[in-house]
Amino acid sequence: RLRETFTADYETALEGFAARYAKTRERQSVDYYLAETMRQMRQTHGLLAAKADKDPLTKQFVSQLEVLRALGQEDKKTCVAFLYGATDLDFQNFAAARRVLASDMALAGLEAMISGQQRQIEREKPSATDFRVLEVALSDHGLGRQEIDALLDGKIAEPPLDDARMCAAGQTYLEVLRTLPEAARMRIYALSVQLMAKS
């Protein structure tokens, strides 16, 4: 799908992997290649996903929630790292055992970029009211001030929240987002995608 839709990026990724191998003579796993390609795509074209149709944009977050749930059952530390955008060796090892799940997430992200490139939907930034509604909903679902601040503002609690608590909070966040009114949800999704592209 990447070759069909972003051919130059596909070729650049392959050239980069070939150059890395020529230099190090170390073969990487297919899971590394997938994670690294999607990291590059998120940085170069991730902003397009914010302009996608409702369904592809929503699917991107649904697939992330599915991955978070699976990580929450297997590795709380990697779950938290993934929540903040990391796809390191631990995540690659997880993906090696869950390749359908990992590839579905990668494809969902790519389809959102493709949709955004085609549709170019401009969405307003979330309003203060949007965030107040979200905060109340998160609180109603059991999250405390520390978890909410960590999720919405990136504030690090003192002492830091443990991995199990933060992993669960991340899942609750994505679940609650799905319950918001559509207009507010789409604005927050779009902002989240923009922040991920810049991270």
mmCIF file of N, CA, C and O in Angstrom, residues 13-28 32-33:
data_model
loop_
_atom_site.group_PDB
_atom_site.id
_atom_site.type_symbol
_atom_site.label_atom_id
_atom_site.label_comp_id
_atom_site.label_asym_id
_atom_site.label_seq_id
_atom_site.Cartn_x
_atom_site.Cartn_y
_atom_site.Cartn_z
ATOM 1 N N ALA A 13 12.770 4.600 1.963
ATOM 2 C CA ALA A 13 12.880 3.702 3.112
ATOM 3 C C ALA A 13 13.747 2.493 2.771
ATOM 4 O O ALA A 13 14.639 2.116 3.541
ATOM 5 N N LEU A 14 13.517 1.886 1.619
ATOM 6 C CA LEU A 14 14.300 0.722 1.227
ATOM 7 C C LEU A 14 15.775 1.090 1.047
ATOM 8 O O LEU A 14 16.667 0.332 1.445
ATOM 9 N N GLU A 15 16.017 2.230 0.433
ATOM 10 C CA GLU A 15 17.403 2.669 0.242
ATOM 11 C C GLU A 15 18.087 2.885 1.586
ATOM 12 O O GLU A 15 19.265 2.551 1.766
ATOM 13 N N GLY A 16 17.350 3.449 2.536
ATOM 14 C CA GLY A 16 17.914 3.673 3.864
ATOM 15 C C GLY A 16 18.247 2.368 4.571
ATOM 16 O O GLY A 16 19.310 2.245 5.193
ATOM 17 N N PHE A 17 17.357 1.394 4.449
ATOM 18 C CA PHE A 17 17.613 0.099 5.076
ATOM 19 C C PHE A 17 18.807 -0.599 4.415
ATOM 20 O O PHE A 17 19.624 -1.227 5.089
ATOM 21 N N ALA A 18 18.900 -0.487 3.084
ATOM 22 C CA ALA A 18 20.021 -1.100 2.366
ATOM 23 C C ALA A 18 21.345 -0.447 2.770
ATOM 24 O O ALA A 18 22.356 -1.135 2.963
ATOM 25 N N ALA A 19 21.337 0.871 2.909
ATOM 26 C CA ALA A 19 22.553 1.584 3.302
ATOM 27 C C ALA A 19 22.965 1.203 4.720
ATOM 28 O O ALA A 19 24.160 1.030 5.011
ATOM 29 N N ARG A 20 21.988 1.052 5.598
ATOM 30 C CA ARG A 20 22.287 0.641 6.970
ATOM 31 C C ARG A 20 22.918 -0.738 6.992
ATOM 32 O O ARG A 20 23.896 -0.987 7.700
ATOM 33 N N TYR A 21 22.368 -1.652 6.180
ATOM 34 C CA TYR A 21 22.917 -3.005 6.136
ATOM 35 C C TYR A 21 24.334 -3.007 5.561
ATOM 36 O O TYR A 21 25.222 -3.708 6.056
ATOM 37 N N ALA A 22 24.547 -2.201 4.514
ATOM 38 C CA ALA A 22 25.883 -2.140 3.906
ATOM 39 C C ALA A 22 26.929 -1.641 4.906
ATOM 40 O O ALA A 22 28.086 -2.065 4.869
ATOM 41 N N LYS A 23 26.503 -0.787 5.796
ATOM 42 C CA LYS A 23 27.433 -0.214 6.774
ATOM 43 C C LYS A 23 27.658 -1.136 7.955
ATOM 44 O O LYS A 23 28.790 -1.287 8.442
ATOM 45 N N THR A 24 26.600 -1.778 8.447
ATOM 46 C CA THR A 24 26.706 -2.550 9.681
ATOM 47 C C THR A 24 26.756 -4.061 9.462
ATOM 48 O O THR A 24 27.213 -4.793 10.340
ATOM 49 N N ARG A 25 26.257 -4.517 8.306
ATOM 50 C CA ARG A 25 26.121 -5.947 8.017
ATOM 51 C C ARG A 25 25.228 -6.654 9.034
ATOM 52 O O ARG A 25 25.326 -7.861 9.233
ATOM 53 N N GLU A 26 24.363 -5.882 9.678
ATOM 54 C CA GLU A 26 23.426 -6.451 10.641
ATOM 55 C C GLU A 26 22.031 -6.475 10.032
ATOM 56 O O GLU A 26 21.511 -5.445 9.627
ATOM 57 N N ARG A 27 21.469 -7.656 9.975
ATOM 58 C CA ARG A 27 20.099 -7.780 9.477
ATOM 59 C C ARG A 27 19.132 -7.392 10.600
ATOM 60 O O ARG A 27 19.322 -7.788 11.740
ATOM 61 N N GLN A 28 18.113 -6.642 10.241
ATOM 62 C CA GLN A 28 17.080 -6.267 11.197
ATOM 63 C C GLN A 28 15.826 -7.098 10.932
ATOM 64 O O GLN A 28 15.645 -7.648 9.846
ATOM 65 N N TYR A 32 11.234 -4.385 12.855
ATOM 66 C CA TYR A 32 11.993 -3.122 12.875
ATOM 67 C C TYR A 32 11.686 -2.315 11.621
ATOM 68 O O TYR A 32 11.432 -1.112 11.700
ATOM 69 N N TYR A 33 11.711 -2.967 10.461
ATOM 70 C CA TYR A 33 11.476 -2.243 9.214
ATOM 71 C C TYR A 33 10.086 -1.609 9.193
ATOM 72 O O TYR A 33 9.919 -0.466 8.736
#
